[in-house]
Short mmCIF file of C-alpha atoms in Angstrom, two decimals:
data_model
loop_
_atom_site.label_atom_id
_atom_site.label_comp_id
_atom_site.label_asym_id
_atom_site.label_seq_id
_atom_site.Cartn_x
_atom_site.Cartn_y
_atom_site.Cartn_z
CA MET A 1 -19.56 11.20 1.70
CA ARG A 2 -19.55 7.94 3.68
CA GLU A 3 -16.63 7.41 6.06
CA PRO A 4 -14.46 4.42 5.03
CA LEU A 5 -14.12 1.54 7.45
CA ILE A 6 -10.32 1.96 7.60
CA ARG A 7 -8.35 5.10 6.77
CA VAL A 8 -4.55 5.04 6.82
CA GLU A 9 -2.90 8.46 6.86
CA ASN A 10 0.77 8.92 5.98
CA ILE A 11 1.85 5.93 8.04
CA GLY A 12 5.50 4.98 8.28
CA LYS A 13 7.74 2.53 10.08
CA THR A 14 11.51 2.56 10.54
CA PHE A 15 13.24 -0.40 12.18
CA ASP A 16 16.67 -0.13 13.75
CA ALA A 17 19.31 -1.71 11.53
CA PRO A 18 20.81 -4.90 13.04
CA GLY A 19 23.97 -4.09 14.99
CA ARG A 20 23.56 -0.36 14.44
CA LEU A 21 23.87 0.62 18.10
CA LEU A 22 26.78 -1.76 18.66
CA ARG A 23 28.66 -0.08 15.83
CA GLY A 24 28.08 3.30 17.47
CA ASN A 25 26.02 4.56 14.52
CA SER A 26 22.92 6.39 15.75
CA ALA A 27 21.66 7.22 12.26
CA GLY A 28 20.04 5.11 9.63
CA GLY A 29 17.69 2.18 10.03
CA VAL A 30 15.45 0.20 7.72
CA ARG A 31 12.58 2.20 6.28
CA ALA A 32 9.99 -0.56 5.85
CA VAL A 33 6.92 1.61 5.22
CA ASP A 34 7.20 5.20 4.06
CA GLY A 35 4.28 7.62 4.06
CA VAL A 36 1.50 5.24 2.98
CA SER A 37 -2.07 6.52 2.78
CA LEU A 38 -5.08 4.46 1.72
CA ALA A 39 -8.66 3.67 2.64
CA VAL A 40 -10.77 0.52 2.75
CA ASP A 41 -14.53 0.82 2.39
CA ARG A 42 -17.07 -1.52 3.92
CA ALA A 43 -17.36 -4.88 2.12
CA GLU A 44 -14.44 -3.89 -0.15
CA THR A 45 -11.29 -5.83 -0.99
CA VAL A 46 -8.15 -3.72 -1.35
CA ALA A 47 -5.15 -5.71 -2.55
CA VAL A 48 -1.57 -4.68 -1.74
CA VAL A 49 0.98 -6.06 -4.19
CA GLY A 50 4.71 -5.82 -4.75
CA GLU A 51 7.95 -7.79 -4.56
CA SER A 52 9.12 -9.47 -1.37
CA GLY A 53 10.50 -6.90 1.08
CA CYS A 54 8.44 -3.99 -0.22
CA GLY A 55 6.65 -3.52 3.12
CA LYS A 56 3.30 -5.21 2.39
CA SER A 57 3.18 -7.39 5.50
CA THR A 58 4.54 -4.62 7.71
CA LEU A 59 1.75 -2.36 6.47
CA GLY A 60 -0.85 -4.98 7.40
CA ARG A 61 0.56 -5.29 10.90
CA LEU A 62 0.71 -1.51 11.32
CA ILE A 63 -2.97 -1.21 10.38
CA LEU A 64 -3.91 -3.80 13.02
CA ARG A 65 -1.53 -2.15 15.51
CA LEU A 66 0.37 -5.38 15.97
CA ILE A 67 3.41 -3.13 15.64
CA GLU A 68 3.44 0.59 16.40
CA PRO A 69 4.06 3.10 13.58
CA SER A 70 6.92 5.56 13.62
CA GLU A 71 4.55 8.22 12.29
CA GLY A 72 1.10 8.60 10.79
CA ARG A 73 -2.17 7.17 12.05
CA VAL A 74 -4.83 4.56 11.42
CA VAL A 75 -8.50 5.51 11.77
CA PHE A 76 -10.92 2.60 12.26
CA GLU A 77 -14.64 3.39 12.10
CA GLY A 78 -13.84 7.04 12.76
CA ARG A 79 -11.55 6.38 15.76
CA ASP A 80 -7.81 7.02 15.84
CA LEU A 81 -6.34 3.73 17.07
CA ALA A 82 -3.40 5.45 18.76
CA ALA A 83 -5.78 7.43 20.98
CA LEU A 84 -7.78 4.43 22.22
CA SER A 85 -7.59 3.01 25.73
CA ALA A 86 -6.71 -0.64 26.29
CA ARG A 87 -10.41 -1.43 26.76
CA GLU A 88 -11.39 0.35 23.54
CA MET A 89 -8.54 -1.32 21.65
CA ARG A 90 -9.79 -4.71 22.83
CA GLU A 91 -13.09 -4.10 21.03
CA VAL A 92 -11.23 -3.05 17.89
CA ARG A 93 -9.27 -6.30 17.98
CA ARG A 94 -12.56 -8.17 17.93
CA GLN A 95 -13.54 -6.25 14.80
CA ALA A 96 -10.15 -6.50 13.02
CA GLN A 97 -8.52 -9.91 12.53
CA MET A 98 -5.73 -11.47 10.48
CA VAL A 99 -5.16 -14.57 8.35
CA PHE A 100 -1.46 -15.40 8.27
CA GLN A 101 0.66 -16.58 5.37
CA ASP A 102 2.02 -19.79 6.85
CA PRO A 103 -0.75 -22.34 7.48
CA PHE A 104 1.75 -24.56 9.30
CA GLY A 105 3.48 -22.11 11.63
CA SER A 106 0.42 -20.00 12.49
CA LEU A 107 -1.47 -22.80 14.30
CA SER A 108 -0.36 -24.21 17.65
CA PRO A 109 0.52 -27.90 17.26
CA ARG A 110 -0.47 -28.51 20.89
CA ARG A 111 -4.07 -27.32 20.56
CA THR A 112 -7.01 -29.02 18.90
CA VAL A 113 -8.96 -27.31 16.15
CA ALA A 114 -11.78 -26.69 18.62
CA GLN A 115 -9.41 -24.92 21.02
CA ILE A 116 -7.91 -22.82 18.22
CA VAL A 117 -11.24 -21.65 16.83
CA ALA A 118 -12.84 -21.23 20.26
CA GLU A 119 -10.05 -18.97 21.57
CA PRO A 120 -11.44 -15.65 20.22
CA LEU A 121 -14.95 -16.68 21.33
CA GLU A 122 -13.59 -17.17 24.87
CA VAL A 123 -11.35 -14.10 24.90
CA PHE A 124 -14.15 -11.75 23.87
CA GLY A 125 -16.82 -13.49 25.93
CA ILE A 126 -19.00 -14.22 22.89
CA VAL A 127 -19.99 -17.78 23.80
CA ARG A 128 -20.25 -19.36 27.24
CA GLY A 129 -20.72 -23.00 28.15
CA ARG A 130 -19.04 -26.09 26.74
CA ARG A 131 -21.98 -27.32 24.68
CA ALA A 132 -22.73 -23.88 23.22
CA MET A 133 -19.03 -23.46 22.41
CA ARG A 134 -18.80 -26.77 20.56
CA ASP A 135 -21.96 -25.98 18.62
CA ARG A 136 -20.58 -22.59 17.60
CA VAL A 137 -17.19 -24.03 16.60
CA ALA A 138 -18.94 -26.69 14.49
CA GLU A 139 -20.96 -23.95 12.76
CA ILE A 140 -17.84 -21.92 11.98
CA LEU A 141 -15.99 -24.97 10.63
CA THR A 142 -18.91 -25.71 8.35
CA GLN A 143 -18.74 -22.14 7.01
CA VAL A 144 -15.12 -22.66 5.94
CA GLY A 145 -15.76 -26.08 4.37
CA LEU A 146 -14.55 -28.38 7.15
CA PRO A 147 -16.59 -31.11 8.88
CA ALA A 148 -17.60 -30.64 12.50
CA ALA A 149 -15.72 -33.85 13.33
CA ALA A 150 -12.46 -32.00 12.57
CA MET A 151 -12.68 -30.05 15.82
CA ASP A 152 -11.15 -32.79 17.98
CA ARG A 153 -8.11 -33.30 15.78
CA PHE A 154 -4.75 -31.48 15.83
CA PRO A 155 -3.40 -29.32 12.98
CA ARG A 156 -0.83 -31.96 12.03
CA SER A 157 -3.70 -34.12 10.74
CA PHE A 158 -4.58 -31.65 7.98
CA SER A 159 -3.19 -30.56 4.63
CA GLY A 160 -1.94 -27.04 3.98
CA GLY A 161 -5.21 -25.93 2.43
CA GLN A 162 -7.22 -27.38 5.31
CA ARG A 163 -4.95 -25.67 7.83
CA GLN A 164 -5.53 -22.37 6.09
CA ARG A 165 -9.28 -22.97 6.40
CA ILE A 166 -8.73 -23.42 10.14
CA GLY A 167 -6.82 -20.12 10.21
CA ILE A 168 -9.68 -18.42 8.39
CA ALA A 169 -12.18 -19.98 10.83
CA ARG A 170 -10.22 -18.51 13.74
CA ALA A 171 -10.13 -15.10 12.07
CA ILE A 172 -13.89 -14.93 11.44
CA ALA A 173 -14.99 -16.55 14.72
CA ALA A 174 -15.50 -13.27 16.56
CA GLY A 175 -17.49 -11.74 13.69
CA PRO A 176 -15.01 -9.09 12.51
CA SER A 177 -15.75 -6.37 9.98
CA PHE A 178 -12.14 -6.16 8.71
CA VAL A 179 -9.67 -8.94 7.91
CA VAL A 180 -6.04 -8.61 6.84
CA ALA A 181 -5.19 -11.62 4.67
CA ASP A 182 -1.38 -11.70 4.55
CA GLU A 183 -0.50 -13.76 1.45
CA PRO A 184 -3.02 -16.43 2.49
CA VAL A 185 -2.51 -18.60 -0.61
CA SER A 186 1.18 -18.17 -1.44
CA ALA A 187 2.20 -21.37 0.42
CA LEU A 188 -0.51 -23.50 -1.22
CA ASP A 189 -0.78 -25.49 -4.44
CA VAL A 190 -2.40 -23.66 -7.34
CA SER A 191 -5.57 -25.77 -7.27
CA VAL A 192 -5.96 -25.14 -3.54
CA GLN A 193 -5.29 -21.41 -4.01
CA ALA A 194 -8.44 -21.10 -6.10
CA GLN A 195 -10.49 -22.85 -3.41
CA ILE A 196 -9.25 -20.51 -0.67
CA VAL A 197 -9.80 -17.39 -2.77
CA ASN A 198 -13.33 -18.53 -3.57
CA LEU A 199 -13.93 -19.24 0.13
CA LEU A 200 -12.83 -15.72 1.08
CA GLN A 201 -15.18 -14.25 -1.51
CA ASP A 202 -18.08 -16.41 -0.33
CA LEU A 203 -17.50 -15.34 3.28
CA GLN A 204 -17.38 -11.70 2.22
CA ALA A 205 -20.68 -12.06 0.36
CA ALA A 206 -22.28 -13.73 3.39
CA HIS A 207 -20.92 -11.48 6.15
CA GLY A 208 -19.85 -8.22 4.50
CA PHE A 209 -16.19 -8.42 5.53
CA SER A 210 -13.69 -5.89 4.25
CA TYR A 211 -10.32 -7.33 3.24
CA LEU A 212 -6.82 -5.99 2.97
CA PHE A 213 -5.48 -8.76 0.71
CA ILE A 214 -1.68 -8.86 0.64
CA ALA A 215 -0.17 -10.79 -2.27
CA HIS A 216 2.52 -10.93 -4.93
CA ASP A 217 0.54 -13.08 -7.40
CA LEU A 218 -1.19 -10.60 -9.69
CA ALA A 219 -3.42 -13.26 -11.26
CA VAL A 220 -4.92 -14.01 -7.84
CA VAL A 221 -5.29 -10.31 -7.10
CA ARG A 222 -7.14 -9.74 -10.36
CA HIS A 223 -9.66 -12.38 -9.29
CA ILE A 224 -10.43 -11.03 -5.81
CA ALA A 225 -9.62 -7.29 -5.58
CA ASP A 226 -11.82 -4.23 -6.01
CA ARG A 227 -8.88 -1.83 -5.82
CA VAL A 228 -5.14 -2.40 -6.10
CA VAL A 229 -2.26 -0.74 -4.23
CA VAL A 230 1.21 -1.29 -5.72
CA MET A 231 4.16 -0.84 -3.35
CA TYR A 232 7.88 -0.54 -3.99
CA LEU A 233 10.47 -0.12 -1.20
CA GLY A 234 7.85 0.87 1.35
CA ARG A 235 6.09 3.45 -0.83
CA VAL A 236 2.87 3.37 -2.80
CA VAL A 237 3.71 3.86 -6.48
CA GLU A 238 0.24 3.28 -7.93
CA ILE A 239 -3.29 2.91 -6.58
CA GLY A 240 -6.60 2.59 -8.34
CA PRO A 241 -9.60 0.46 -9.30
CA LYS A 242 -8.60 -3.03 -10.40
CA GLN A 243 -9.75 -2.71 -13.99
CA GLN A 244 -7.96 0.59 -14.53
CA VAL A 245 -4.70 -0.61 -12.99
CA TYR A 246 -4.69 -3.85 -14.98
CA ARG A 247 -5.82 -2.43 -18.31
CA ALA A 248 -3.86 0.83 -18.25
CA PRO A 249 -1.07 0.81 -15.62
CA HIS A 250 0.67 4.18 -15.46
CA HIS A 251 3.74 3.51 -13.31
CA PRO A 252 6.70 1.73 -14.98
CA TYR A 253 6.97 -0.67 -12.04
CA THR A 254 3.31 -1.70 -12.30
CA GLN A 255 3.76 -2.15 -16.04
CA ALA A 256 6.74 -4.46 -15.47
CA LEU A 257 4.88 -6.53 -12.86
CA LEU A 258 1.86 -7.01 -15.10
CA SER A 259 3.99 -7.89 -18.13
CA ALA A 260 5.37 -10.87 -16.18
CA VAL A 261 1.96 -12.40 -15.39
CA PRO A 262 1.58 -15.73 -17.28
CA GLN A 263 -1.17 -15.81 -19.90
CA PRO A 264 -3.21 -18.88 -20.85
CA ASP A 265 -2.66 -18.25 -24.56
CA PRO A 266 1.08 -18.43 -25.34
CA ASP A 267 0.49 -16.90 -28.78
CA ALA A 268 -1.34 -13.83 -27.43
CA PRO A 269 0.46 -10.53 -28.14
CA ARG A 270 2.36 -9.18 -25.17
CA GLN A 271 5.24 -6.87 -24.36
CA ARG A 272 7.54 -8.30 -21.70
CA ILE A 273 9.28 -5.63 -19.62
CA VAL A 274 12.50 -6.81 -17.96
CA LEU A 275 13.82 -4.57 -15.20
CA ALA A 276 17.54 -3.99 -14.88
CA GLY A 277 19.42 -4.47 -11.62
CA ASP A 278 18.23 -5.59 -8.20
CA VAL A 279 15.91 -4.06 -5.63
CA PRO A 280 17.96 -1.65 -3.47
CA SER A 281 18.33 -2.32 0.25
CA PRO A 282 15.56 -0.75 2.39
CA SER A 283 18.34 0.71 4.54
CA ARG A 284 19.77 2.54 1.49
CA ILE A 285 16.77 3.76 -0.46
CA PRO A 286 17.80 5.92 -3.45
CA SER A 287 17.13 9.64 -3.33
CA GLY A 288 14.15 11.06 -5.15
CA CYS A 289 12.18 8.29 -6.82
CA SER A 290 13.08 5.00 -5.16
CA PHE A 291 12.46 3.13 -8.42
CA ARG A 292 14.80 5.27 -10.54
CA THR A 293 17.78 2.87 -10.38
CA ARG A 294 15.75 0.27 -12.33
CA CYS A 295 13.42 2.50 -14.31
CA PRO A 296 13.73 2.77 -18.13
CA LEU A 297 12.23 6.29 -17.99
CA ALA A 298 14.56 7.73 -15.31
CA GLN A 299 15.97 11.22 -15.85
CA GLU A 300 17.82 13.74 -13.72
CA VAL A 301 14.68 15.03 -12.02
CA CYS A 302 14.00 11.54 -10.70
CA ALA A 303 17.15 11.68 -8.52
CA ARG A 304 16.32 15.14 -7.19
CA GLU A 305 12.61 14.97 -6.48
CA ARG A 306 10.42 12.31 -5.00
CA PRO A 307 7.35 12.11 -7.24
CA PRO A 308 4.06 12.51 -5.36
CA LEU A 309 1.04 10.35 -6.00
CA ARG A 310 -0.90 12.33 -8.59
CA ALA A 311 -4.23 11.58 -10.19
CA VAL A 312 -4.09 10.12 -13.69
CA LYS A 313 -7.83 9.30 -13.72
CA PRO A 314 -10.60 9.67 -11.15
CA GLY A 315 -9.66 7.40 -8.26
CA HIS A 316 -6.44 6.30 -9.99
CA ALA A 317 -3.04 7.77 -9.03
CA ALA A 318 0.62 7.05 -9.82
CA ALA A 319 3.86 8.31 -8.28
CA CYS A 320 5.92 8.95 -11.41
CA HIS A 321 7.18 12.15 -13.06
CA PHE A 322 6.48 10.59 -16.45
CA ALA A 323 3.42 8.44 -15.76
CA GLU A 324 1.89 7.22 -19.00
CA PRO A 325 -0.61 4.47 -19.85
CA SER A 326 0.91 1.13 -20.84
CA PRO A 327 0.34 -0.81 -24.08
CA LEU A 328 -0.60 -3.72 -21.80
CA SER A 329 -4.18 -2.46 -22.06
CA ALA A 330 -4.45 -4.35 -25.35
CA ALA A 331 -3.75 -7.69 -23.70
CA PRO A 332 -4.87 -7.86 -20.03
CA PRO A 333 -3.65 -10.83 -17.98
CA SER A 334 -5.78 -13.85 -17.20
CA SER A 335 -8.35 -13.45 -14.43
CA SER A 336 -7.89 -16.99 -13.15
CA PRO A 337 -6.23 -17.41 -9.76
#
């Protein structure tokens, strides 16, 4: 069996609660990511979805080792990232890049587009010489749909969608094999979202990138993903091929998320699932199943035992004691981003 490009094994991250040490409380903390395992194959897009605060972005940063995990490990091309030297990790950083959510805050206002895109080329020693550098930057800008003349302008001269194209250009400049796209379209207008999603797909087809695509918009995810990972309070509650997850979600949380996706036909049959209560604090995660306080299927066993991810179909797993297919399979959401 072929080794995946990225393998995440039982990774977790606990942050100290604000003011915890000042209050003299040595226990506790915020459990942002809790025992997540997943894999990303070559040229595959794995989407991570869930409500704000569920740990999606933290997971992306843990995989790239922008923050260190509290436990677990990340294996990239067969190498445990935690065991790599600084020199070896430098090469990994060339191969693994990130597109950030905020197209305004992620670009330095004091640097031109040429300087922004050229930085990874300089850092990794890929291109040398001013003329060769400008030619390479112009080529990269063309790949992301921007004119070469844009390189001498500053980010403030561009719209949000254009700025995100600059961020994508920076991410692909060094020729990575893996890109974490952290909600890359959530700050953009709907019409621009479709353009950016299509651009990411075109770049993947041309260069064979693998994506970890972090999002909360399930319509966008349906358009771009090969597999879907659903997170709730730092834990994976469902994972599987896109078509299986969308047509027959097994976890009650996934079912509720999909029932809220707008459909183009207002008269189409659908069953809206409204969850009770609010998302618990990550510093006070309920015992057993973390979703039980909002779950319509919750029973006593849910408070006692944390449900493991168990297979419901080949390649499709759900973390629920009472996982059942949803009637949503009769009316799948729109595939338009």
